[in-house]
mmCIF file of C-alpha atoms in Angstrom:
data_model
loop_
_atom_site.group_PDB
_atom_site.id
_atom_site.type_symbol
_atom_site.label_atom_id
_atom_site.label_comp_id
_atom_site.label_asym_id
_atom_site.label_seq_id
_atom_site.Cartn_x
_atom_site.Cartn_y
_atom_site.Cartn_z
ATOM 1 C CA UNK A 1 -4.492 -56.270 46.469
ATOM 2 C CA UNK A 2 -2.268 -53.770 48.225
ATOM 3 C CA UNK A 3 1.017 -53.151 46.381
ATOM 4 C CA UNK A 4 3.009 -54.101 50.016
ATOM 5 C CA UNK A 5 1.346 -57.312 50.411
ATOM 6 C CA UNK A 6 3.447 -59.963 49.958
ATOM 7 C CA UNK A 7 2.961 -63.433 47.719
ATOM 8 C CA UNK A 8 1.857 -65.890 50.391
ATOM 9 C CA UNK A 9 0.728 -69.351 49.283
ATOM 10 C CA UNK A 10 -2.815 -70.703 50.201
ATOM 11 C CA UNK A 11 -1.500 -72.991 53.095
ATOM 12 C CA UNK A 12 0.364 -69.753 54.502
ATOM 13 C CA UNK A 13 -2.932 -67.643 53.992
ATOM 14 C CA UNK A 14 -5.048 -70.121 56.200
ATOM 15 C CA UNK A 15 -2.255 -70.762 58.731
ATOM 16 C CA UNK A 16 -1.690 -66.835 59.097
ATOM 17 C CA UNK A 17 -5.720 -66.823 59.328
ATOM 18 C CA UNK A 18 -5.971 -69.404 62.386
ATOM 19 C CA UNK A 19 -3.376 -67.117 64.349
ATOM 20 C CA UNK A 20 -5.133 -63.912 63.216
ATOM 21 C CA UNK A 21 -7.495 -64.235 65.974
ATOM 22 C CA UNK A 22 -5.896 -65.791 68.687
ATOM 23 C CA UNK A 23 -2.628 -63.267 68.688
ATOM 24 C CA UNK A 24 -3.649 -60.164 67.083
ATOM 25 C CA UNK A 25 -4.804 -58.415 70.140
ATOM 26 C CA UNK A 26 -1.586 -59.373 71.714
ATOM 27 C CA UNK A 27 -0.075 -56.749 69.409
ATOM 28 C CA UNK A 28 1.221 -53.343 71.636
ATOM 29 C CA UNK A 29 -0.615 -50.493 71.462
ATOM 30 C CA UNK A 30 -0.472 -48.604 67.710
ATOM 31 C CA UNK A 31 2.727 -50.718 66.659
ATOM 32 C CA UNK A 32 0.248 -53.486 64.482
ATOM 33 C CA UNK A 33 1.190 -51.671 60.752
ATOM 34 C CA UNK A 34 5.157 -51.396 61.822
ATOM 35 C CA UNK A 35 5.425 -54.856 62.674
ATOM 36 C CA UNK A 36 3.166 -56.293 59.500
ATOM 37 C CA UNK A 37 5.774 -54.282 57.686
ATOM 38 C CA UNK A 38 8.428 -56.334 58.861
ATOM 39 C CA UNK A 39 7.459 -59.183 58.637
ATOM 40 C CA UNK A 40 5.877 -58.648 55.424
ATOM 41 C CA UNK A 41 9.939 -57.974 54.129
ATOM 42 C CA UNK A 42 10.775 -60.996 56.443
ATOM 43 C CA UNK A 43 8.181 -63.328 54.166
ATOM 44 C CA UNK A 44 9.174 -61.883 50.915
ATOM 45 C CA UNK A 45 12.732 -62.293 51.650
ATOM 46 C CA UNK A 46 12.455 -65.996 52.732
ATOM 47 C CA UNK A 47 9.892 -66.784 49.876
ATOM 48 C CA UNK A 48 12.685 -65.970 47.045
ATOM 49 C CA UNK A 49 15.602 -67.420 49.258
ATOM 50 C CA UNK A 50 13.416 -70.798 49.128
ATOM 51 C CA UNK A 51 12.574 -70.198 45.049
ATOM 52 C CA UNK A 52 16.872 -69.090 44.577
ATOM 53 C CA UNK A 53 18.415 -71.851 46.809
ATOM 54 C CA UNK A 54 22.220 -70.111 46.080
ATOM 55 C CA UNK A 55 20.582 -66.442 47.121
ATOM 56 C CA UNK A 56 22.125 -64.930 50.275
ATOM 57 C CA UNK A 57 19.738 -66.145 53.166
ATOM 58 C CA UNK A 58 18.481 -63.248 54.775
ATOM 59 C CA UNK A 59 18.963 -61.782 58.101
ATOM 60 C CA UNK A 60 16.938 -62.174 61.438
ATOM 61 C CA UNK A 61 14.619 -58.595 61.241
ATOM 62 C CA UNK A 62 15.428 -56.881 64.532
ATOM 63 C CA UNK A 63 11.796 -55.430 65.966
ATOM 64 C CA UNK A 64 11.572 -52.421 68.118
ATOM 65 C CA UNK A 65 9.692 -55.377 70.401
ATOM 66 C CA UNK A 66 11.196 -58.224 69.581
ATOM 67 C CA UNK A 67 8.195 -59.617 72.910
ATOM 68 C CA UNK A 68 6.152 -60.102 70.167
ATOM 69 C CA UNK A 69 6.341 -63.715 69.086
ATOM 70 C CA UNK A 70 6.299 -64.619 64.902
ATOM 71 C CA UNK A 71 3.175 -65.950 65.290
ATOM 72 C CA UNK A 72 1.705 -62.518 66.593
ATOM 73 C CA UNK A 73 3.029 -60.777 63.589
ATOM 74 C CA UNK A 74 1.929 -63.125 60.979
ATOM 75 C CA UNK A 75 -1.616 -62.771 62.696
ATOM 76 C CA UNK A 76 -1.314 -59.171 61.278
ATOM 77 C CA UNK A 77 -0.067 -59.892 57.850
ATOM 78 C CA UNK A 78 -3.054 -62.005 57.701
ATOM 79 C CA UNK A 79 -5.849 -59.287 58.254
ATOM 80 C CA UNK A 80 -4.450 -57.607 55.077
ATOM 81 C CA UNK A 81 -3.513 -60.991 53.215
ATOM 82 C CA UNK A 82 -7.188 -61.930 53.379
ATOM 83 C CA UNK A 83 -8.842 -58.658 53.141
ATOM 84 C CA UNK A 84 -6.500 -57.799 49.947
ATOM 85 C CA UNK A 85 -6.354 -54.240 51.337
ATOM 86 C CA UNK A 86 -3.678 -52.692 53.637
ATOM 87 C CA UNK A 87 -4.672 -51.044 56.926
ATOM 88 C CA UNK A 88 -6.471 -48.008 57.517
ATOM 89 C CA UNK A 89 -4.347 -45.002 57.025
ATOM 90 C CA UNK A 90 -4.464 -41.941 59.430
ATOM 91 C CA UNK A 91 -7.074 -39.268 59.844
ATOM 92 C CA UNK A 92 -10.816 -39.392 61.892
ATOM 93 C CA UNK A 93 -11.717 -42.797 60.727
ATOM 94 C CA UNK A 94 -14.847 -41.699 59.179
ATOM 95 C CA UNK A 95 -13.993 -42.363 55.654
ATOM 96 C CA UNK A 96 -13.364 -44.964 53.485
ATOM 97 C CA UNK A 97 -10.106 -48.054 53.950
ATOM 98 C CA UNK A 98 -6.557 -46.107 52.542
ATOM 99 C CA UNK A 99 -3.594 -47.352 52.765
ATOM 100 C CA UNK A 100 -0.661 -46.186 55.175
ATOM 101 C CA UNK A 101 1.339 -43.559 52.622
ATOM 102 C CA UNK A 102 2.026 -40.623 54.504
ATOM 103 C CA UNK A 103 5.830 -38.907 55.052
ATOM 104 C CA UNK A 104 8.257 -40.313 57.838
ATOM 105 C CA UNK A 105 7.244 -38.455 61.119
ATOM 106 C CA UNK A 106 10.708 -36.607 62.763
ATOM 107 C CA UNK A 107 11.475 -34.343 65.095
ATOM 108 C CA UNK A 108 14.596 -32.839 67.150
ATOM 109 C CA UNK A 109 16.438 -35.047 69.103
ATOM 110 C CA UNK A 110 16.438 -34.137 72.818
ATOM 111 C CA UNK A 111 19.676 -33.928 75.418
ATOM 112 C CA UNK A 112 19.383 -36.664 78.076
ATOM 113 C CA UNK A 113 20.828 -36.565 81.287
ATOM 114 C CA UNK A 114 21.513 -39.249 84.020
ATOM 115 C CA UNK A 115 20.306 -36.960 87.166
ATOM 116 C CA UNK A 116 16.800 -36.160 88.118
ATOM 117 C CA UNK A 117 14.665 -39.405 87.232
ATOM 118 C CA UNK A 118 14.456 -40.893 90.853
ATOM 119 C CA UNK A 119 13.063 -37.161 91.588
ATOM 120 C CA UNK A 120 10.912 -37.340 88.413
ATOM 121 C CA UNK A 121 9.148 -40.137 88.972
ATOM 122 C CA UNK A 122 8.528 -39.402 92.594
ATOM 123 C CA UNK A 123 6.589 -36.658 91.505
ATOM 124 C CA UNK A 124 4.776 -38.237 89.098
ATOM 125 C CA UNK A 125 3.815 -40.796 92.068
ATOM 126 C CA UNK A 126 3.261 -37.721 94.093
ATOM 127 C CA UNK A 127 0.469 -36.602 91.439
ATOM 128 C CA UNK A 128 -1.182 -40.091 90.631
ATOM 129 C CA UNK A 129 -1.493 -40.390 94.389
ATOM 130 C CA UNK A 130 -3.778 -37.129 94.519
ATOM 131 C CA UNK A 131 -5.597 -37.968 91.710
ATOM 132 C CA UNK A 132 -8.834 -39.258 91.490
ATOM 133 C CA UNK A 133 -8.956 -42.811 90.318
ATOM 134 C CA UNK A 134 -12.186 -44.464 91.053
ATOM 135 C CA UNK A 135 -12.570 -48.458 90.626
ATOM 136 C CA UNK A 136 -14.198 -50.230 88.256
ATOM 137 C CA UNK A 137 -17.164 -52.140 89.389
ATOM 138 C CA UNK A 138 -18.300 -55.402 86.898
ATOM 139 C CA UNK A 139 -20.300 -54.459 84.175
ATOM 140 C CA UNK A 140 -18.220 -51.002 83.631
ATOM 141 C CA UNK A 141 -15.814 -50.519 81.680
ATOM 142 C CA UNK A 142 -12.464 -48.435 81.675
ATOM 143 C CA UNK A 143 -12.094 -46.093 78.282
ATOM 144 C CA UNK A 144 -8.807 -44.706 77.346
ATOM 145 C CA UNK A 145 -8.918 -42.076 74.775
ATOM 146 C CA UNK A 146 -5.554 -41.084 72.936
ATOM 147 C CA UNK A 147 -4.306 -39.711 69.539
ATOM 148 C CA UNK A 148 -1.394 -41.740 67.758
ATOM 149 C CA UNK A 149 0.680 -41.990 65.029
ATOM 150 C CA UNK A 150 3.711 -44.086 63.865
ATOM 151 C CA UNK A 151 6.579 -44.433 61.080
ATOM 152 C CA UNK A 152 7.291 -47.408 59.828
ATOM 153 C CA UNK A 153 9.680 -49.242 56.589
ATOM 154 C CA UNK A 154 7.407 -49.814 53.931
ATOM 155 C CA UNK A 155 7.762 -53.140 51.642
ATOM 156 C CA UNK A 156 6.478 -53.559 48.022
ATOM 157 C CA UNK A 157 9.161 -56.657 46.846
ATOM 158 C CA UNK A 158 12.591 -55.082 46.339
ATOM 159 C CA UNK A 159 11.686 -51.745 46.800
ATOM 160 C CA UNK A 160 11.375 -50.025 50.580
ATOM 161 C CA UNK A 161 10.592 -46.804 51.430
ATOM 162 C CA UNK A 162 9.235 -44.988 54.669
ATOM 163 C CA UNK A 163 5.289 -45.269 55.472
ATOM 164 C CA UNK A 164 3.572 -43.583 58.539
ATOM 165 C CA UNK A 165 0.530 -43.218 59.719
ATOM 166 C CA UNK A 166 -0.685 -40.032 60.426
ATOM 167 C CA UNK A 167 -1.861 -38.290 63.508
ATOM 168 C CA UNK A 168 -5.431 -39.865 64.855
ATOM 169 C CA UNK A 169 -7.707 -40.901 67.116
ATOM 170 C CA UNK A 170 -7.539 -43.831 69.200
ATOM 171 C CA UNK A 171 -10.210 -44.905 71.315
ATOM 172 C CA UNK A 172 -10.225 -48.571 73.516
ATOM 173 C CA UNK A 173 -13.204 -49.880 75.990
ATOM 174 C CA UNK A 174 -12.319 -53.033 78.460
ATOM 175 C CA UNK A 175 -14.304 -54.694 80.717
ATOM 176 C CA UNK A 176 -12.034 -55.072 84.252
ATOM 177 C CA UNK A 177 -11.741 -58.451 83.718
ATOM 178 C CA UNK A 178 -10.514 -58.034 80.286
ATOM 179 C CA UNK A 179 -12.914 -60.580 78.394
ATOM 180 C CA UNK A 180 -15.172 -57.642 76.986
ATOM 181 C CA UNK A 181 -13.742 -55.012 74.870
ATOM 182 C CA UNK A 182 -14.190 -52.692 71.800
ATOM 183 C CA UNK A 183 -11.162 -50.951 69.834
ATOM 184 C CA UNK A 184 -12.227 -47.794 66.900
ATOM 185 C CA UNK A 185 -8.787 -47.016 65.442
ATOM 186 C CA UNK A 186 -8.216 -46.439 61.678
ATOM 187 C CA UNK A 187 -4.777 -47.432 61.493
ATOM 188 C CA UNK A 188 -5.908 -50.641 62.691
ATOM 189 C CA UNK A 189 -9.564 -51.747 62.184
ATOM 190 C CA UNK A 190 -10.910 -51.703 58.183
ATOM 191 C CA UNK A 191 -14.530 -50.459 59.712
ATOM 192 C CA UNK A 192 -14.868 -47.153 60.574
ATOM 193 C CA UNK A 193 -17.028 -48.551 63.377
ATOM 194 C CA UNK A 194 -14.042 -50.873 65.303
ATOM 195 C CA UNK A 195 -14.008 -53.994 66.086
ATOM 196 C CA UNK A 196 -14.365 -56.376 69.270
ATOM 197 C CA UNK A 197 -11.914 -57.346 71.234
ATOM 198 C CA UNK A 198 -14.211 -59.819 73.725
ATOM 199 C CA UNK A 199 -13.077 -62.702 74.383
ATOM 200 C CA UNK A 200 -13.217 -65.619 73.726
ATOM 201 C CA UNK A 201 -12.060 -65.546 70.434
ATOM 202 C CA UNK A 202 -13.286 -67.537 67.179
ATOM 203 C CA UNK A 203 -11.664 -70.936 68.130
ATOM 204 C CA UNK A 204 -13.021 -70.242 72.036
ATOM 205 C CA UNK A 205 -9.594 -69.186 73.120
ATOM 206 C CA UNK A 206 -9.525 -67.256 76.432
ATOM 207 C CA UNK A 207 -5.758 -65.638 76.585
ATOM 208 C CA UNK A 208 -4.609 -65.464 80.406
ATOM 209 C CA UNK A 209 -4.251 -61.935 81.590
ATOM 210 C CA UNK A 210 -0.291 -60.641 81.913
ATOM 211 C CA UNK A 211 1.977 -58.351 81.619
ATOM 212 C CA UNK A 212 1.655 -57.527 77.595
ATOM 213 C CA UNK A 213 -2.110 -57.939 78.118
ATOM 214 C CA UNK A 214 -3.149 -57.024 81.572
ATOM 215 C CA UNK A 215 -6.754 -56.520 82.715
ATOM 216 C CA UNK A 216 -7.686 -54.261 85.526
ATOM 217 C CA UNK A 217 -8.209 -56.996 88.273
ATOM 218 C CA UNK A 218 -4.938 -58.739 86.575
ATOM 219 C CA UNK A 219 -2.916 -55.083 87.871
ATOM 220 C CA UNK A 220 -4.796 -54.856 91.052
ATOM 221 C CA UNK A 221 -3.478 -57.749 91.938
ATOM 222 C CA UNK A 222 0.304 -57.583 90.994
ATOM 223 C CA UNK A 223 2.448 -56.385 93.827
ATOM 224 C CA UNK A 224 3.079 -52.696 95.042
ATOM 225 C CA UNK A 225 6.544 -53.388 96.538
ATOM 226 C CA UNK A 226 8.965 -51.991 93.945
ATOM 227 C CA UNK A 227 11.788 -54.542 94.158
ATOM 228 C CA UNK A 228 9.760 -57.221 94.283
ATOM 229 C CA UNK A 229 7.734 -55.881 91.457
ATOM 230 C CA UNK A 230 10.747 -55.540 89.442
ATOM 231 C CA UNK A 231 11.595 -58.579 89.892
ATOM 232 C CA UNK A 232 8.883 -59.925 88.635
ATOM 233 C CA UNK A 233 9.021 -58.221 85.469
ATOM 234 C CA UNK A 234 12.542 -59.305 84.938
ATOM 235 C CA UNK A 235 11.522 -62.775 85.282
ATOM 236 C CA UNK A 236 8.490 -63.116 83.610
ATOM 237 C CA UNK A 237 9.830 -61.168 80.525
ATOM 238 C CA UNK A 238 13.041 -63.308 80.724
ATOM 239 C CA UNK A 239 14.393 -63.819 76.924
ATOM 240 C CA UNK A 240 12.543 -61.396 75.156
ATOM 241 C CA UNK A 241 13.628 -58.168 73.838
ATOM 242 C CA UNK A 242 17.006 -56.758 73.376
ATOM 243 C CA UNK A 243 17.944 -56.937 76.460
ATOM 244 C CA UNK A 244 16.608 -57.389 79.936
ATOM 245 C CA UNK A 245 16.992 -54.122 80.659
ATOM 246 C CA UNK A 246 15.191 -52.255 77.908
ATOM 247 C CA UNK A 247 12.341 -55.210 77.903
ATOM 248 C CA UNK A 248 11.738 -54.182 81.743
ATOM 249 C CA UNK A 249 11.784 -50.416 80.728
ATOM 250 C CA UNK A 250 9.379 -51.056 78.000
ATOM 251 C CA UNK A 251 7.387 -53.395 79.648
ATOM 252 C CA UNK A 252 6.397 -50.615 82.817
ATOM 253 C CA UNK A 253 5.804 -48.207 79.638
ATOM 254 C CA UNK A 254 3.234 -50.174 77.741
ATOM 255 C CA UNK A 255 1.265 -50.467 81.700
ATOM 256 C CA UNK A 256 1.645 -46.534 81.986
ATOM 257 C CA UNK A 257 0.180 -46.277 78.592
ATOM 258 C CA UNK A 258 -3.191 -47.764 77.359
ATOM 259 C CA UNK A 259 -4.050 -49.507 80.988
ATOM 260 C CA UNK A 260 -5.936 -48.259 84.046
ATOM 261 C CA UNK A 261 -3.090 -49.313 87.173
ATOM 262 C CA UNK A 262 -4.503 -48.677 90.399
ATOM 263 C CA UNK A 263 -2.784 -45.616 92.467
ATOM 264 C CA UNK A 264 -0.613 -48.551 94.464
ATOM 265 C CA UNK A 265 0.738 -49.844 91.405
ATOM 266 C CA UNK A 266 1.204 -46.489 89.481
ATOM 267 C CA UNK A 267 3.779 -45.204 91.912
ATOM 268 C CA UNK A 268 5.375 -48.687 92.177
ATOM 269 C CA UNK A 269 5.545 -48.634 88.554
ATOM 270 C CA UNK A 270 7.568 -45.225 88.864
ATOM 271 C CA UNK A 271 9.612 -46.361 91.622
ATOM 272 C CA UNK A 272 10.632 -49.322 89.892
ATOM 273 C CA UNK A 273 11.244 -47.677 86.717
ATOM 274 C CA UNK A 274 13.576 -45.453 88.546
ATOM 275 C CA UNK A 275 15.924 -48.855 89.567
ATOM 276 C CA UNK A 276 16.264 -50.011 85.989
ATOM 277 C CA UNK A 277 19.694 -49.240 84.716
ATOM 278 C CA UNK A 278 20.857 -47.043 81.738
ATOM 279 C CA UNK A 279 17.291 -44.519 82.445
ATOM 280 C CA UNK A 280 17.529 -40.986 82.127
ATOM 281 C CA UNK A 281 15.724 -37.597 81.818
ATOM 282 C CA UNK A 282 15.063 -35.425 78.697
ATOM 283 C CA UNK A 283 14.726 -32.051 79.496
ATOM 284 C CA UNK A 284 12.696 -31.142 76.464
ATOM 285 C CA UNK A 285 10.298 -34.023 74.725
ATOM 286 C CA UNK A 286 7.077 -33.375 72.524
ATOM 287 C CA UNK A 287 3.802 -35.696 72.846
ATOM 288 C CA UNK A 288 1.380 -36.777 69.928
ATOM 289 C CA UNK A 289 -0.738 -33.142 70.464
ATOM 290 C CA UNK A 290 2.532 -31.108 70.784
ATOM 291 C CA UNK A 291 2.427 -31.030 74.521
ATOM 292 C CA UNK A 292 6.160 -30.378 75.679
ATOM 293 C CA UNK A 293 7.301 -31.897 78.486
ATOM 294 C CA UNK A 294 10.310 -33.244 80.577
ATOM 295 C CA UNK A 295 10.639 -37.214 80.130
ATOM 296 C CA UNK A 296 12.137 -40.190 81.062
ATOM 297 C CA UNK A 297 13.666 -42.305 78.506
ATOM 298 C CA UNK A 298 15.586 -45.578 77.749
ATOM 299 C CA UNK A 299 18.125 -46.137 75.059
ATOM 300 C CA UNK A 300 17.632 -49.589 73.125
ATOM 301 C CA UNK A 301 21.597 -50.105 72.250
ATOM 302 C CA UNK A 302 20.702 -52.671 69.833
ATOM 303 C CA UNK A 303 18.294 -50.887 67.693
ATOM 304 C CA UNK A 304 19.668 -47.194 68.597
ATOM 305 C CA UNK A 305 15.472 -46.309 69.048
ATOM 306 C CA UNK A 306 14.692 -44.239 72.620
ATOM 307 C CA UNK A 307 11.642 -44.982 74.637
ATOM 308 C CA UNK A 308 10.667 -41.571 75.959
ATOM 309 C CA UNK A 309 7.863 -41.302 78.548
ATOM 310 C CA UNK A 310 6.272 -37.614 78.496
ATOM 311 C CA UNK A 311 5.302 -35.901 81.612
ATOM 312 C CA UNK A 312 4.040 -32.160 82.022
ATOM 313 C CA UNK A 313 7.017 -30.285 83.301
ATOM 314 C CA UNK A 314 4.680 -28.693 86.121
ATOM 315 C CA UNK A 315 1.901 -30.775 87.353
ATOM 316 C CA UNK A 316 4.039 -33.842 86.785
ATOM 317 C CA UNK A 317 0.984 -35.454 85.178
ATOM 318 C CA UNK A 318 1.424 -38.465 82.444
ATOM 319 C CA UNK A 319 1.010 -37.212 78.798
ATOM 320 C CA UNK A 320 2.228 -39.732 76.709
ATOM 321 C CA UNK A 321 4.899 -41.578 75.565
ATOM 322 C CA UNK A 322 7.514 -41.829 71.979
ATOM 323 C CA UNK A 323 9.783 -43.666 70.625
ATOM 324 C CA UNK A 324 12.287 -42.121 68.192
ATOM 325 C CA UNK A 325 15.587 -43.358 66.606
ATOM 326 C CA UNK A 326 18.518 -41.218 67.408
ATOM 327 C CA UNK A 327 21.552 -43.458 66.376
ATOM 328 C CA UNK A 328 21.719 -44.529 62.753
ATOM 329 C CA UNK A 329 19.950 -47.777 61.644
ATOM 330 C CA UNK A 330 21.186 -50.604 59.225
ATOM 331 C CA UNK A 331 20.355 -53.388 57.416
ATOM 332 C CA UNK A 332 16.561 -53.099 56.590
ATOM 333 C CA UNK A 333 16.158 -50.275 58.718
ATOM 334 C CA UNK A 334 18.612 -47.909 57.012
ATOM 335 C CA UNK A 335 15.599 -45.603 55.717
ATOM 336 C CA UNK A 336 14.783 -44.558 59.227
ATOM 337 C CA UNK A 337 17.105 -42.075 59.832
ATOM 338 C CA UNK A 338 18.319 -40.191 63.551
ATOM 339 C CA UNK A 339 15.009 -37.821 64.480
ATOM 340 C CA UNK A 340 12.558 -40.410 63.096
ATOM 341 C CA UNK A 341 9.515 -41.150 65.405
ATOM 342 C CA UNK A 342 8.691 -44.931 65.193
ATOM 343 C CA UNK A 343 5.938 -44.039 67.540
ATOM 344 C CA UNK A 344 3.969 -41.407 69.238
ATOM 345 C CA UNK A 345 0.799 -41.133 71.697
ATOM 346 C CA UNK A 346 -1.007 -38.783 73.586
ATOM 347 C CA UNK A 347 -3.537 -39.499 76.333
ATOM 348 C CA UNK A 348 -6.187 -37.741 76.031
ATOM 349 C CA UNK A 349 -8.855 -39.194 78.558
ATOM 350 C CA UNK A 350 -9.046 -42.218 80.695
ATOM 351 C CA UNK A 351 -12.793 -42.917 82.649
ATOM 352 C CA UNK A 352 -15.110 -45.704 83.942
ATOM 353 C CA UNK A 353 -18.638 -45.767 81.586
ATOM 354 C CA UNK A 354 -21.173 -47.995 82.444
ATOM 355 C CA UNK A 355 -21.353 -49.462 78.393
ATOM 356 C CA UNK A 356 -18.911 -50.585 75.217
ATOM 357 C CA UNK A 357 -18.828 -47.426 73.281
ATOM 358 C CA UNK A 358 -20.322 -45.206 75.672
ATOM 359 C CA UNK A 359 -17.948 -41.823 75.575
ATOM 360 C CA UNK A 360 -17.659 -39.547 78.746
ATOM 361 C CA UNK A 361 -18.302 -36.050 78.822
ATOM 362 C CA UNK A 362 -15.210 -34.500 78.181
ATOM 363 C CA UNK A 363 -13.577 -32.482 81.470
ATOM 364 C CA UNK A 364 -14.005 -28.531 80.816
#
C-alpha cells in the first residue's frame, strides 16, 4: 500500500467505496490528487484524535474549492484505499501506475492591476464570437484536449511534504447530453487506457447536469443575459466556497475550462466575469506549455491562492488557466510557499468527433 494512504477501517473502506462512484466525477478538472491529499491528513488527523481523546482536535482543512462536498473527496481517497496504490503520477500515461513524487511546481509571481479587464474580456468575446464553433449533433461527442499539472501537500502520518504531478496529457470525450463519456489522464485513472465516465453509474445513479458538471445542452440552455446569468451563479452556488465572490469567479472559470459553452454563453461568461468584484488583470502570466499571456485573475483572501485565467496577449484567444499561491499559507498548508502553482492547464484542442476516443486531426 502507498506510504500516503491513510489507516481506514473496513466500514470506512466500503462507505468511501459506495461514494467512489457516485461523486468522483464531480471532482474539478485535475484537482482529484490535491484534494485526496487533504483529506487523507483530514482522516489521519481525526483517526488519532478519536484513539487520544485529550489530543488537540484538529482543524477544519481549508480546500482551494471548498464546492466540493466531504463526500466527493472521500470518493477519491477510496480509489487509492481499495486499489492499495496511489494515483498515477505525471508523464504520457503509457507506462506503468507511480505514485505522485515530483518537486513543488513555482513560478514568478505576476503584478495585477484593477484597469483593463472589462476591455479584456470584451475582446476575448470579440474573438469567441468569430470563431468557429459548430454544434454538437446526438451521437457526437465534444473532445477537449489539454496538458496539466498540479502541486499539492503530501501526507504519510506525521510527516508532510510537497507532491506534484508533473506536466501531462489530458484528454476528455462527452456526449452533449453528458451521460456518455471517456477520461485518459494519468494523474487520475490507474489504466493507461482511461476510464468511463457514462452514466449511469454502478448503483444506476444519473447526476443532474449543473454548474460543477454541466453538459453541452445543460449550457445551451442557461441564459446569455449577463446580470441575470450572474445571478444565477450567485444563487445556485450560495454557501460554498470562501466567499461568494471567489466561488462565482471560480465557478465561470471551471465553464471556460474543460466545457464546450456555446458562442452566446462564452461572451456572457466574460461579461459577467467582468461584474464580479475584487477581478483584475496580470500583465504577464505563463500557461501549462509556457504560453505567456495577459490574464485575468481573482484573489481567494482566505486561502491567499490566485485564480488566473490565461489569454494570448494578441489574438485574445483562451489558453488556459492557473492557480498559484502568492500570500503565505498556514496551518497544514505552510509547505506551499508564495510562487507555488496549485494548478496549471493548457488547452490544447477542443472538436466534435463522431466516437468515444476518436482523436481529430490536429490543426496545421
Amino acid at each position: 500500500m502507498s506510504a500516503n494512504t491513510p489507516r481506514h477501517s473496513p466500514g470506512t473502506r466500503q462507505e468511501a467505496a459506495q461514494l467512489l462512484s457516485r461523486t468522483a466525477r464531480d471532482l474539478p478538472t485535475g484537482r482529484h490528487e490535491h484534494h485526496k491529499e487533504r483529506l487523507m491528513a483530514y482522516i489521519e488527523q481525526t483517526q488519532r484524535t478519536q484513539e487520544a481523546p485529550r489530543a488537540t482536535t484538529p482543524r477544519r482543512l481549508r480546500l482551494s474549492r471548498p464546492a466540493i462536498a466531504l463526500p466527493a473527496l472521500a470518493a477519491a481517497v477510496a480509489a487509492t484505499v481499495i486499489a492499495g496504490t496511489a494515483l498515477t503520477g505525471g508523464g504520457s500515461g503509457n507506462g506503468p501506475v507511480r505514485p505522485a513524487t515530483g518537486p513543488a511546481l513555482t513560478t514568478e509571481i505576476g503584478a495585477t492591476s484593477p484597469h483593463g479587464v472589462t476591455r479584456l474580456l470584451d475582446q476575448a468575446s470579440l474573438t469567441t464570437a468569430r470563431d468557429a464553433h459548430p454544434t454538437p449533433r446526438p451521437g457526437q461527442y465534444i473532445y477537449i484536449a489539454s496538458k496539466t499539472a498540479d502541486t499539492f501537500v503530501r501526507t504519510d502520518h506525521d510527516n508532510t511534504s510537497l507532491a506534484s504531478h508533473a506536466l501531462h496529457d489530458r484528454q476528455v470525450w462527452y456526449s452533449p447530453d453528458g451521460t456518455k463519456g471517456w477520461l485518459i489522464d494519468p494523474a487520475v485513472n490507474d489504466s493507461p487506457e482511461g476510464e468511463t465516465l457514462s452514466l449511469p453509474d454502478e448503483q444506476g445513479n444519473t447526476p443532474v447536469a449543473g454548474l460543477n458538471h454541466p453538459s453541452y445542452d445543460y449550457l445551451a440552455k442557461l441564459p446569455t443575459d449577463p446580470e441575470t446569468l450572474l445571478a444565477k451563479i450567485y444563487k445556485e452556488t450560495a454557501g460554498h466556497g470562501n466567499s461568494p465572490d471567489q466561488e462565482a469567479f471560480t465557478t465561470i472559470g471551471d465553464l471556460l475550462g474543460e466545457s464546450y459553452p456555446p458562442p452566446a454563453l462564452t461572451k456572457a461568461l466574460f461579461k459577467a466575469a467582468a461584474k464580479i468584484p475584487g477581478v483584475v488583470t496580470v500583465n504577464d502570466a505563463v500557461d501549462a506549455v509556457g504560453r505567456h499571456g495577459t490574464a485575468v485573475a481573482r484573489l481567494d483572501d482566505t486561502s491567499g491562492q490566485r485564480e488566473e485565467w490565461i489569454f494570448d496577449k494578441n489574438t485574445h484567444v483562451f489558453l488556459g488557466k492557473r492557480t498559484i499561491q502568492v500570500e503565505k499559507a498556514s496551518g497544514p498548508e505552510h509547505l506551499i510557499k508564495p510562487g507555488t502553482i496549485l494548478f496549471t492547464s493548457a488547452i490544447t484542442q477542443r472538436a466534435i468527433v463522431n466516437d468515444i476516443k476518436q482523436v481529430p486531426a490536429q490543426n496545421s
